[in-house]
Coordinates of N, CA and C in Angstrom, one line a residue:
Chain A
X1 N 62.4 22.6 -50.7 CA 61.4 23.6 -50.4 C 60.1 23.0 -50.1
X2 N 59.5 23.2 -48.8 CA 58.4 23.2 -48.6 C 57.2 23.8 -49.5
X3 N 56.4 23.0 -50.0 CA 55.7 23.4 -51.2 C 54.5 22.4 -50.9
X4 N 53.1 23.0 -51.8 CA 52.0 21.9 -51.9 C 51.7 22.2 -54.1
X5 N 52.0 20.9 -54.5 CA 52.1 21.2 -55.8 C 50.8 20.4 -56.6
X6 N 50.0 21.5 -57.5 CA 48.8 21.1 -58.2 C 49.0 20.9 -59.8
X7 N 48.6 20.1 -60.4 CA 48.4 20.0 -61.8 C 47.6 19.8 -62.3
X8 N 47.1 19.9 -63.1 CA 47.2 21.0 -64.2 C 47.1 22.1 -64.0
X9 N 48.1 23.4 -63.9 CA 47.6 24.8 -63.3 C 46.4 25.3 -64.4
X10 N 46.5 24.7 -65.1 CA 45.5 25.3 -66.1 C 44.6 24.5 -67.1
X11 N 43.1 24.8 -67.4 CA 42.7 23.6 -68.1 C 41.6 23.7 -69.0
X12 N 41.6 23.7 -70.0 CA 39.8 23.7 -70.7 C 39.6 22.3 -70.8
X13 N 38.1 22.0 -70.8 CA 37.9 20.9 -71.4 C 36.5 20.7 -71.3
X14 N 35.8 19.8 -72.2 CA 34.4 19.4 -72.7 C 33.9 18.9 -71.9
X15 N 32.1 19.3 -71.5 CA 31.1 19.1 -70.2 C 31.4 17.0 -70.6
X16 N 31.3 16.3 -69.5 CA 31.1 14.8 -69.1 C 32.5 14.2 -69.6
X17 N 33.6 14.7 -69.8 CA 35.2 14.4 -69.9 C 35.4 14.1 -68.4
X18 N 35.7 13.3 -68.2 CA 36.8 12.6 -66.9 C 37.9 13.5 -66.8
X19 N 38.0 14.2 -65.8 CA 39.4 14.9 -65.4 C 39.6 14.3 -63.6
X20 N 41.2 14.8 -63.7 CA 42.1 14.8 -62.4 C 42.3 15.6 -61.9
X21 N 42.4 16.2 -61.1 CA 43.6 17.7 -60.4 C 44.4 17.0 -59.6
X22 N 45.7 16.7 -59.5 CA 46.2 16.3 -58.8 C 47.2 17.5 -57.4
X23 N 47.5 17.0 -56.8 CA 47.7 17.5 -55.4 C 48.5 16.2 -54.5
X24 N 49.6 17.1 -54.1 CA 51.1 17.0 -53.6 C 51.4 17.4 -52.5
X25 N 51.7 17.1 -51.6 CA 52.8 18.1 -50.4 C 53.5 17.6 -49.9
X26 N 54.8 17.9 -49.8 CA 56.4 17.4 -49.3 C 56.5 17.7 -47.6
X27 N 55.5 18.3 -47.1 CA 55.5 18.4 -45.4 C 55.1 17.5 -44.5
X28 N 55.0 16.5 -45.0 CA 53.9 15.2 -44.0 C 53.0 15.6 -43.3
X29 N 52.2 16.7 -43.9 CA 51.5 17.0 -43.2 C 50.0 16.0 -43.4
X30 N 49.0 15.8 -42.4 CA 48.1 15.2 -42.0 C 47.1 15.5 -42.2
X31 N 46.6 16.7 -42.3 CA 45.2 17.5 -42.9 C 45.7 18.0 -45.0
X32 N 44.2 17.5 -45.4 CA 44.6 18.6 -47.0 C 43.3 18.7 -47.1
X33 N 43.3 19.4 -47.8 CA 41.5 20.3 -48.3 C 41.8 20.4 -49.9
X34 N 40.7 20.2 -50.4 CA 40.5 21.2 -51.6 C 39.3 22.3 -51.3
X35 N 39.9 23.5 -52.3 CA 38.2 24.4 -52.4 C 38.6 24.9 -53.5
X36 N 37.0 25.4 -53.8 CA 36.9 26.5 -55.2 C 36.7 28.3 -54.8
X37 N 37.1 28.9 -55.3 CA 37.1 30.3 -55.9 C 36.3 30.6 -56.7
X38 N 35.2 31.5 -56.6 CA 34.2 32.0 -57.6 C 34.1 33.2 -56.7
X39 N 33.7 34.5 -58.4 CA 33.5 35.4 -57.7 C 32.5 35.9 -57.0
X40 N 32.5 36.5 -55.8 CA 31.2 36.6 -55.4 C 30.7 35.6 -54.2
X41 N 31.4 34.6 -54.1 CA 30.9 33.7 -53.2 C 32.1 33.0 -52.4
X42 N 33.5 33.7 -52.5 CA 34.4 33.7 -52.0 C 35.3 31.7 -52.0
X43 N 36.0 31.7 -51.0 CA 36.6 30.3 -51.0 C 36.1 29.2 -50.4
X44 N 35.6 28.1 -51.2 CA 34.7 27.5 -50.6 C 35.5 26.0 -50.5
X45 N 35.2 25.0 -49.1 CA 35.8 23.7 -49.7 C 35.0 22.3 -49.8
X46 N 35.7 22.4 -50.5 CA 35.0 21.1 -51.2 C 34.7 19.7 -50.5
X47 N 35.9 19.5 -50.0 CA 36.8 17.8 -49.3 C 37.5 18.1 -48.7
X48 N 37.6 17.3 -47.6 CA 39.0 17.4 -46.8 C 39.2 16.1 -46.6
X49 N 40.8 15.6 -45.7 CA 40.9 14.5 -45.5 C 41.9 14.9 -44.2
X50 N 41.7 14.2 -42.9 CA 42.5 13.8 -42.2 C 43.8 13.3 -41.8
X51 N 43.3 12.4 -42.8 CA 44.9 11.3 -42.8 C 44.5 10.1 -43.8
X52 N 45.3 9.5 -43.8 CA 45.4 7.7 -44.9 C 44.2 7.8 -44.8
X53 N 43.2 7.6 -45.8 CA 41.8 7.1 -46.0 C 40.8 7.4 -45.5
X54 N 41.1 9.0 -45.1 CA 39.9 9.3 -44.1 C 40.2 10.8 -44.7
X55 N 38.7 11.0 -45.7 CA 37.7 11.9 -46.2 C 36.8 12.0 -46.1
X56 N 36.1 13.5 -46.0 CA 34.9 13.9 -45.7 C 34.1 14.9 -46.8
X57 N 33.3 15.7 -46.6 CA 32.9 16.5 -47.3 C 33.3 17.5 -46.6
X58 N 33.3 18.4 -47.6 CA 33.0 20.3 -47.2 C 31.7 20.9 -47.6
X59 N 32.0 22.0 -47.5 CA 30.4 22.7 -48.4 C 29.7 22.6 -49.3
X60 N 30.6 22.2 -50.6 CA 29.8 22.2 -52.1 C 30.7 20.6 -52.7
X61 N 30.5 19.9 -51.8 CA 30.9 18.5 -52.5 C 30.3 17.4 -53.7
X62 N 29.2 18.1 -53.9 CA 28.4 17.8 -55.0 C 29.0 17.6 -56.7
X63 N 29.7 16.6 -56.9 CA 30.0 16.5 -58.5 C 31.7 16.1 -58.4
X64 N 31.8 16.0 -57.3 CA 33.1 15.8 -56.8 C 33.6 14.1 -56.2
X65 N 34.6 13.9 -56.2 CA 35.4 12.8 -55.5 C 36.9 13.3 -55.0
X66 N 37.2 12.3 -54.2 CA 38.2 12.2 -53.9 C 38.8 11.4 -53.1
X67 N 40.1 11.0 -53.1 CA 40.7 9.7 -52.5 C 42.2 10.2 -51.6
X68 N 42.8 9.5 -50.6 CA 43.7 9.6 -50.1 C 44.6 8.6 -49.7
X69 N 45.2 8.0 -51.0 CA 45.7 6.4 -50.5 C 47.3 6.9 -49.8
X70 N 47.7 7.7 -50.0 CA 48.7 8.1 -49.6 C 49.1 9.4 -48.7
X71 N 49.7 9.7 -47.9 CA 49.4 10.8 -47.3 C 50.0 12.0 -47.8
X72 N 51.0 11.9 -49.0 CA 51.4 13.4 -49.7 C 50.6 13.7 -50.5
X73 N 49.3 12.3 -51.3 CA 48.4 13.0 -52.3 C 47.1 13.1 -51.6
X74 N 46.5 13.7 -53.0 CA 45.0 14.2 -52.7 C 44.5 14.4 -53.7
X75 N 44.2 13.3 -54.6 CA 43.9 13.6 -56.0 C 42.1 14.0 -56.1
X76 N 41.3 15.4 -57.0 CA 40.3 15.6 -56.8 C 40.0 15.4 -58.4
X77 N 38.6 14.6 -58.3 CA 38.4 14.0 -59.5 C 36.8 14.0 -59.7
X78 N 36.9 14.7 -60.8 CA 35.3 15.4 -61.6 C 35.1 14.3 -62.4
X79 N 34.2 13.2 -61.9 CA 33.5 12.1 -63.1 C 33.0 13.2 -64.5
X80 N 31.9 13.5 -64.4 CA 31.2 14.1 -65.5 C 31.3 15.5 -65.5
X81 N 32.1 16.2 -65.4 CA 32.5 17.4 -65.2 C 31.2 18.4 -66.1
X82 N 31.1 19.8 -65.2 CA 29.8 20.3 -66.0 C 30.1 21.7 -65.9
X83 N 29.8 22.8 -67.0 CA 30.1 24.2 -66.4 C 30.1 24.8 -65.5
X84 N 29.3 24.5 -64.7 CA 29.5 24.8 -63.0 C 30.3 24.8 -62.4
X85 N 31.2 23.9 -62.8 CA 32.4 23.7 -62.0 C 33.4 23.8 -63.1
X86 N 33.1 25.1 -63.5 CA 34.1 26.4 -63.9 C 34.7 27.1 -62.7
X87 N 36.1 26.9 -62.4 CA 36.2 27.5 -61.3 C 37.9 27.8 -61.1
X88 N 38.4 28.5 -60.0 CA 39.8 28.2 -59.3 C 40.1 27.2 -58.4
X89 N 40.9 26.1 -58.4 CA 40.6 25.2 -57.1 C 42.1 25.6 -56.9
X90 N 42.0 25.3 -55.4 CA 43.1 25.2 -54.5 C 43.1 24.0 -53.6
X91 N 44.6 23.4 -53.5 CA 44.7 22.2 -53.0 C 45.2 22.7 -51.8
X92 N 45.4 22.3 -50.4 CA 46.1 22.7 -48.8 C 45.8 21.9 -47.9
X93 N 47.0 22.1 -47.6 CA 47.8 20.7 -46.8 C 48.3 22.0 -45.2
X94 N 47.8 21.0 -44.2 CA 48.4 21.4 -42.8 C 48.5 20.4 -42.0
X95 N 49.3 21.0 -40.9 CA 49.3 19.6 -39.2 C 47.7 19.9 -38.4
X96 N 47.6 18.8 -37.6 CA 46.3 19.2 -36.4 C 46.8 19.9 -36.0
X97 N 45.3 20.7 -35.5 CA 45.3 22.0 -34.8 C 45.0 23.1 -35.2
X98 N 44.6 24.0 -33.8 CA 44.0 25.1 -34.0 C 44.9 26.4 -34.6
X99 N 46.6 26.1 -34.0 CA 47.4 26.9 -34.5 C 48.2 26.6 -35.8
X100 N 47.8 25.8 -36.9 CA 48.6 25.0 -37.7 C 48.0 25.6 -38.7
X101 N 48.6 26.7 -39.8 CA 47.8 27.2 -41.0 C 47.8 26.5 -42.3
X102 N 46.7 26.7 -42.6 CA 46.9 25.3 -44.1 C 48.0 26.3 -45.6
X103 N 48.6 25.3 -46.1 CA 49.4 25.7 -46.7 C 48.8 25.6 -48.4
X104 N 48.9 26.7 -49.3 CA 47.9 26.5 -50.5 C 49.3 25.7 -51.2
X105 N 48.5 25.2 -52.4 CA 49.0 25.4 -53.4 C 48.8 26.3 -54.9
X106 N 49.5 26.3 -55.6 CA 49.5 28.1 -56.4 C 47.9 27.6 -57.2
X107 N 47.2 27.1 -57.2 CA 45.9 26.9 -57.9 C 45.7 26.2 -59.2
X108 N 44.5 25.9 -59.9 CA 44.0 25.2 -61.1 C 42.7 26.0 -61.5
X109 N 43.0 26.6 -62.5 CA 42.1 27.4 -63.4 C 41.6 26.0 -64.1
X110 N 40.6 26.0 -63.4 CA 39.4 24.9 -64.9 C 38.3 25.6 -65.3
X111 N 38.4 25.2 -66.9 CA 37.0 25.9 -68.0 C 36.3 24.8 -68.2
X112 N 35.5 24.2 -68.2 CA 34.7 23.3 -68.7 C 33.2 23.9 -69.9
X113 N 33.8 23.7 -70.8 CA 32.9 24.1 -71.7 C 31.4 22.9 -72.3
Chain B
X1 N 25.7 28.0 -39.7 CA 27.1 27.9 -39.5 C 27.6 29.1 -39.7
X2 N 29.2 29.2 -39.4 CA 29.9 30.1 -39.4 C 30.2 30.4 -40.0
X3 N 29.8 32.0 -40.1 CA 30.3 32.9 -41.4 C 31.4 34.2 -41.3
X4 N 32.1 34.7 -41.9 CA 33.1 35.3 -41.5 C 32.9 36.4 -42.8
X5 N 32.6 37.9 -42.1 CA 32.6 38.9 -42.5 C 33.3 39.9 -43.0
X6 N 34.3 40.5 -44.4 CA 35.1 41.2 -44.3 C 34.6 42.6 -44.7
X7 N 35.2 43.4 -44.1 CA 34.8 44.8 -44.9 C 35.9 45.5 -45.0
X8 N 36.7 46.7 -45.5 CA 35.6 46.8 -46.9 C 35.4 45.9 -48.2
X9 N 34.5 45.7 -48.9 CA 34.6 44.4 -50.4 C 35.9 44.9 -50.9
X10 N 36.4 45.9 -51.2 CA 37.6 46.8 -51.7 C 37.6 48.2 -51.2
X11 N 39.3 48.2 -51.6 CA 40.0 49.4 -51.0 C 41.1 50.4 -52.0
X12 N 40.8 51.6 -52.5 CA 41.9 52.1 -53.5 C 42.7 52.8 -52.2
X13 N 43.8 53.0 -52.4 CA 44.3 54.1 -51.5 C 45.1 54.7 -52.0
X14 N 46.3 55.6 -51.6 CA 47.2 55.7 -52.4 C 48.5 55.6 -51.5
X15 N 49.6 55.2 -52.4 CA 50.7 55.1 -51.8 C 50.9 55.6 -50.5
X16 N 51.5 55.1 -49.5 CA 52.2 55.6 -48.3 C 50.9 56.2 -47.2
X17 N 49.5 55.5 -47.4 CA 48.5 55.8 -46.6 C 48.4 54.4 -45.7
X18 N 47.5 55.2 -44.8 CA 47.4 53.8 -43.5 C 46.2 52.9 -43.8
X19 N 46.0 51.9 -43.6 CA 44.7 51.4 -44.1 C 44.2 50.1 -43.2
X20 N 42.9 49.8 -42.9 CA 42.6 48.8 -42.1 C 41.4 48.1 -42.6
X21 N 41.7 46.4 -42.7 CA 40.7 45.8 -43.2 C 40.1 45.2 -42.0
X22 N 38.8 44.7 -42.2 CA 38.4 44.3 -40.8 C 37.9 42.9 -41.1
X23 N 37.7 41.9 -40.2 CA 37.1 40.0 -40.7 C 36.2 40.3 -39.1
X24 N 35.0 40.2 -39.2 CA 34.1 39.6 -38.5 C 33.0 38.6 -38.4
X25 N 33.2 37.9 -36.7 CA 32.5 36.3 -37.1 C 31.4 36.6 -36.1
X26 N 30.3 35.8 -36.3 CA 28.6 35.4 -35.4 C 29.2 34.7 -34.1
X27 N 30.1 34.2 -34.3 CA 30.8 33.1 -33.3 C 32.5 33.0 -32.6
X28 N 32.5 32.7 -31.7 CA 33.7 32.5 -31.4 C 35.0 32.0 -32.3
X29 N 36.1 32.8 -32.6 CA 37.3 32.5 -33.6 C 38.1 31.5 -32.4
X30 N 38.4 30.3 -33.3 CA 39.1 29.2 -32.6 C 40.6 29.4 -33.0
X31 N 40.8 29.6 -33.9 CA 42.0 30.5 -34.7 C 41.9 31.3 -36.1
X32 N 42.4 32.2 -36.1 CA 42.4 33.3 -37.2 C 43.5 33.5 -37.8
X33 N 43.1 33.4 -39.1 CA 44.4 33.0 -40.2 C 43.9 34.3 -41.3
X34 N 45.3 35.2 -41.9 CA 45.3 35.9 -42.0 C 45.8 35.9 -44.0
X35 N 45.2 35.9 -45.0 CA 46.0 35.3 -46.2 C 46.2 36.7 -47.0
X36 N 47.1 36.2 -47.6 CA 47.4 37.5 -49.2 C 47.0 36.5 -50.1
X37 N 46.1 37.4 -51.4 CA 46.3 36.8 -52.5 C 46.4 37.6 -53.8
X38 N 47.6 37.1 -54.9 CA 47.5 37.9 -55.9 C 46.8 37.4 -56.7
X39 N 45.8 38.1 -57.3 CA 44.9 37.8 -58.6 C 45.1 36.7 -59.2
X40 N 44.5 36.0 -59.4 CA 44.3 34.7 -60.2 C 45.2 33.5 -59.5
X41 N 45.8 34.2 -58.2 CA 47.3 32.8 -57.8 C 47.1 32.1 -56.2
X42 N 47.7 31.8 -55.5 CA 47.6 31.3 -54.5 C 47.5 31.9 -53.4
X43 N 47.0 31.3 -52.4 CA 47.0 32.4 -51.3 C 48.6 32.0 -50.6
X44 N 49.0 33.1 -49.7 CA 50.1 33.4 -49.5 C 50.0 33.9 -47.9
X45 N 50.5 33.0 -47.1 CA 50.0 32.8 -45.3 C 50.7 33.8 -44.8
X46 N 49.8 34.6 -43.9 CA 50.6 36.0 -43.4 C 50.8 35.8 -42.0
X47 N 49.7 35.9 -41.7 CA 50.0 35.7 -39.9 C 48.5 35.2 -39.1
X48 N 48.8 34.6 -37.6 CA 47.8 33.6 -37.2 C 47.5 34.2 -36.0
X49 N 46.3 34.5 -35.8 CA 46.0 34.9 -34.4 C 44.8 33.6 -33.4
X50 N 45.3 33.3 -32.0 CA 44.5 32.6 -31.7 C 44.4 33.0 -30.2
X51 N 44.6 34.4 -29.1 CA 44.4 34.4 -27.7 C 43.5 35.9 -28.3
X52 N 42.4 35.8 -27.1 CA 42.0 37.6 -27.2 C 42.7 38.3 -27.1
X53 N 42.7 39.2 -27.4 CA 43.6 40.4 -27.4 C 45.1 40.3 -28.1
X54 N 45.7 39.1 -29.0 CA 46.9 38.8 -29.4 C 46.5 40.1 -30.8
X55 N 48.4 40.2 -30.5 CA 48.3 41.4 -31.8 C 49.7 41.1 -32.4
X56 N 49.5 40.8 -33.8 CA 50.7 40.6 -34.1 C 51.4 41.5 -35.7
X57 N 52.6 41.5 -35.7 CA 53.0 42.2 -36.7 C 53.9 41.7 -37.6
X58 N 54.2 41.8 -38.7 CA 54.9 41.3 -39.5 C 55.5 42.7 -40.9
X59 N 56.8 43.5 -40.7 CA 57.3 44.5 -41.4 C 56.4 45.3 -41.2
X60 N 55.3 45.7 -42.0 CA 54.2 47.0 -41.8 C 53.0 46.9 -41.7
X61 N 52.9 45.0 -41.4 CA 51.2 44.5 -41.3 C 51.1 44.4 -40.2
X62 N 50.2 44.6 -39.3 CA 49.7 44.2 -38.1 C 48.5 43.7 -37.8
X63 N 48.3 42.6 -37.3 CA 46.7 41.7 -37.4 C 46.2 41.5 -35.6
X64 N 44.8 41.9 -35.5 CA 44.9 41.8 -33.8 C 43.6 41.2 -34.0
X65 N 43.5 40.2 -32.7 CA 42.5 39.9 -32.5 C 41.7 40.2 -31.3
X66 N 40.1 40.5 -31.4 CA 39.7 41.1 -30.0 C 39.6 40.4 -28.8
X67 N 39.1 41.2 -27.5 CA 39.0 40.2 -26.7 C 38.2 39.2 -26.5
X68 N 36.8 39.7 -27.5 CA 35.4 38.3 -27.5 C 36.2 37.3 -28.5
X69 N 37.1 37.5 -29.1 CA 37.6 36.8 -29.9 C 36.8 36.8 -30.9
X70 N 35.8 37.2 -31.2 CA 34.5 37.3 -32.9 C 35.3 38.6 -34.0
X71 N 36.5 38.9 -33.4 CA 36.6 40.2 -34.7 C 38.5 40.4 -34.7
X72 N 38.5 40.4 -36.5 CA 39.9 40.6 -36.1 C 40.2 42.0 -37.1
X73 N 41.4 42.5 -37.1 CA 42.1 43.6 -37.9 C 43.3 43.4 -38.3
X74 N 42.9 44.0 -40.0 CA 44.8 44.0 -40.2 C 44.8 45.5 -40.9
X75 N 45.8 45.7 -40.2 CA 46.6 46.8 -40.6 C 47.4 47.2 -41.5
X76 N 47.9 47.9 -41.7 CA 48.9 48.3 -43.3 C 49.3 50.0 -42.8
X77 N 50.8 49.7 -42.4 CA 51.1 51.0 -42.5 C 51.7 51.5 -43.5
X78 N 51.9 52.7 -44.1 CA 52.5 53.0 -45.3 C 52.5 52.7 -46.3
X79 N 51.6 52.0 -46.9 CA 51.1 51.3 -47.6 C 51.7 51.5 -48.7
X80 N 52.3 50.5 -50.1 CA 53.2 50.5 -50.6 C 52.8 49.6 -52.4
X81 N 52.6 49.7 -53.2 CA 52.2 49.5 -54.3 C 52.2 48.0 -54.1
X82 N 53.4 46.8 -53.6 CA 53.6 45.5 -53.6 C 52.2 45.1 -52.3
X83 N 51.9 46.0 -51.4 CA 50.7 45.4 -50.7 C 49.3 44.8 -51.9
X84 N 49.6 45.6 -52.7 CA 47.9 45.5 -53.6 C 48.2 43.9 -53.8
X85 N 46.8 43.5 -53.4 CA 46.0 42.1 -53.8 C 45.0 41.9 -53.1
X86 N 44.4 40.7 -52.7 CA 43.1 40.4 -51.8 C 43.5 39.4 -50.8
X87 N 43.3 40.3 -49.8 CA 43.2 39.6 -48.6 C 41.8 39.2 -48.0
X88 N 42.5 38.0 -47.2 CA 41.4 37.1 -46.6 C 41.5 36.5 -45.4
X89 N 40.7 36.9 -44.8 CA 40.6 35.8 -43.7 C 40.1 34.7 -43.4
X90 N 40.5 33.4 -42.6 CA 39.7 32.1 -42.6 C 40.1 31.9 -40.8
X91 N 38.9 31.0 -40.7 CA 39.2 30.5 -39.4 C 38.6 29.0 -39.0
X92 N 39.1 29.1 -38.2 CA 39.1 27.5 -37.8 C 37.7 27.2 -37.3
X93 N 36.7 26.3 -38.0 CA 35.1 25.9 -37.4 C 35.2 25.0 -36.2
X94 N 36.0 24.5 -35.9 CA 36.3 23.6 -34.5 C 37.4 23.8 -33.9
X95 N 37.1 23.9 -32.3 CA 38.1 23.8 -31.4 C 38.8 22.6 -31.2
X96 N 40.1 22.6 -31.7 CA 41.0 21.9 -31.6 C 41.4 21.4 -33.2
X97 N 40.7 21.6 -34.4 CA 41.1 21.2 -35.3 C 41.5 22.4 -36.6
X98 N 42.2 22.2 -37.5 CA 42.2 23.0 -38.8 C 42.2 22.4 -40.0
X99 N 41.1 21.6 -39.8 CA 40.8 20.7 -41.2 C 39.6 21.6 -41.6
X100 N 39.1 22.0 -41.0 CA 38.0 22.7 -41.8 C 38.1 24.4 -41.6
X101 N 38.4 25.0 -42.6 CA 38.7 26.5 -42.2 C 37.3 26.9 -43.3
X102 N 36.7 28.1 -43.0 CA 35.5 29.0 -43.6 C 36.4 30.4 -43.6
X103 N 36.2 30.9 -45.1 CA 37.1 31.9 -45.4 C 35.6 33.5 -45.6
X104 N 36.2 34.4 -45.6 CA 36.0 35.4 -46.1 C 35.9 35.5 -47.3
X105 N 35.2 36.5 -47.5 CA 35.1 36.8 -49.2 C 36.1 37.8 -49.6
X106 N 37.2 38.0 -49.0 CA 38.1 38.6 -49.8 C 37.8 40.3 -49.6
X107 N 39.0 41.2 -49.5 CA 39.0 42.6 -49.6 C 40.1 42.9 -50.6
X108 N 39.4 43.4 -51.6 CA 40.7 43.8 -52.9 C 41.2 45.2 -52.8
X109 N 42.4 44.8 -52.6 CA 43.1 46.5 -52.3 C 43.9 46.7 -53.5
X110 N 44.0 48.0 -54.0 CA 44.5 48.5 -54.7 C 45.3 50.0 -53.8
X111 N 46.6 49.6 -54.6 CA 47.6 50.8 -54.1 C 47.9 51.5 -55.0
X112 N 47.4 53.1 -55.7 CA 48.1 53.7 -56.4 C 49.6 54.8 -56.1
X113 N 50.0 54.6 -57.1 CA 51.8 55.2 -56.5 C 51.5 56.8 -56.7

């Protein structure tokens, strides 16, 4: 089954803790994004990546990383994580192009307390 | 930059009524991507619009896009308790690519039976 898979769907954890979200997709697909969910301010993203080793920013990239050694991952990684980045993230993966819809994965509830 | 407008923020209706959400952009839609999402979970890819005037349907949804290409519509006929969630629209910031999509802030529908 074509799928884009995130872990930890769910998370608390203490402000300046090292966390991972990891992110997956079985489609070879060539584009992945992450973004966040807040209410009120709708879906925003974070990072994207192209292909093998080639990331960018998105909108609110601030407090963020991310790497692409491989083309099925996309792992997004909070050095000092802070309550702000209390949020929903969603990982998605597509082909180039204009007609190619990105594919989510089911989400990551993070609490950062 | 490009911002993409939905209205209404929410929608009650009640069972078996017709109902139309609308996404409007400042700028030219390079492609228009059409999502479901249920509360707290993933978004869930409905349908893609990318020629003026293309209008497409899927069971009882129908999404059209206009001919300036800056506005699109989806439709809901008969509307059915399983339609309730939030829908969203995103679109493609560059011609020729879908690594970077700018979403909507979401229209929460509620269907009572």
């Amino acid at each position: 089954e074509a799928q884009v898979t995130q872990n930890p769907r769910y998370l608390i954890t203490v402000t300046g803790k090292k966390l991972t979200v990891t992110c997956s997709q079985n489609m070879n697909h060539e584009y992945m994004s992450w973004y966040r969910q807040d209410p009120g301010l709708g879906l925003r993203q974070i990072y994207y990546s192209m292909n093998v080793e080639v990331t960018d920013k998105g909108d609110v990239p601030e407090g963020y990383k991310v790497s692409r050694k491989e083309k099925r991952n996309f792992p997004l990684i909070l050095e000092s994580p802070s309550p702000n980045q209390t949020s929903l993230y969603f990982c998605a993966s597509s082909r180039p192009g204009n007609n190619q819809p990105q594919h989510f994965g089911d989400g990551t509830r993070l609490s950062i307390l | 930059s490009q911002e993409l407008e939905q209205s209404p923020q929410s929608l009650i209706v009640q069972e078996g009524k017709n109902l139309t959400i609308n996404c409007t952009s400042s700028k030219t839609l390079y492609g228009l991507y059409w999502y479901k999402q249920k509360y707290g979970e993933g978004l869930i890819f409905l349908m893609m619009l990318q020629k003026g005037g293309e209008e497409k349907s899927h069971e009882k949804i129908t999404a059209k896009l206009d001919e300036k290409k800056q506005q699109s519509s989806l439709h809901i006929t008969a509307s059915q308790p399983s339609h309730a969630g939030i829908y969203l629209c995103g679109a493609d910031r560059t011609q020729g690519g879908s690594e970077k999509l700018v979403f909507g802030k979401g229209t929460k529908l509620t269907v009572n039976p």
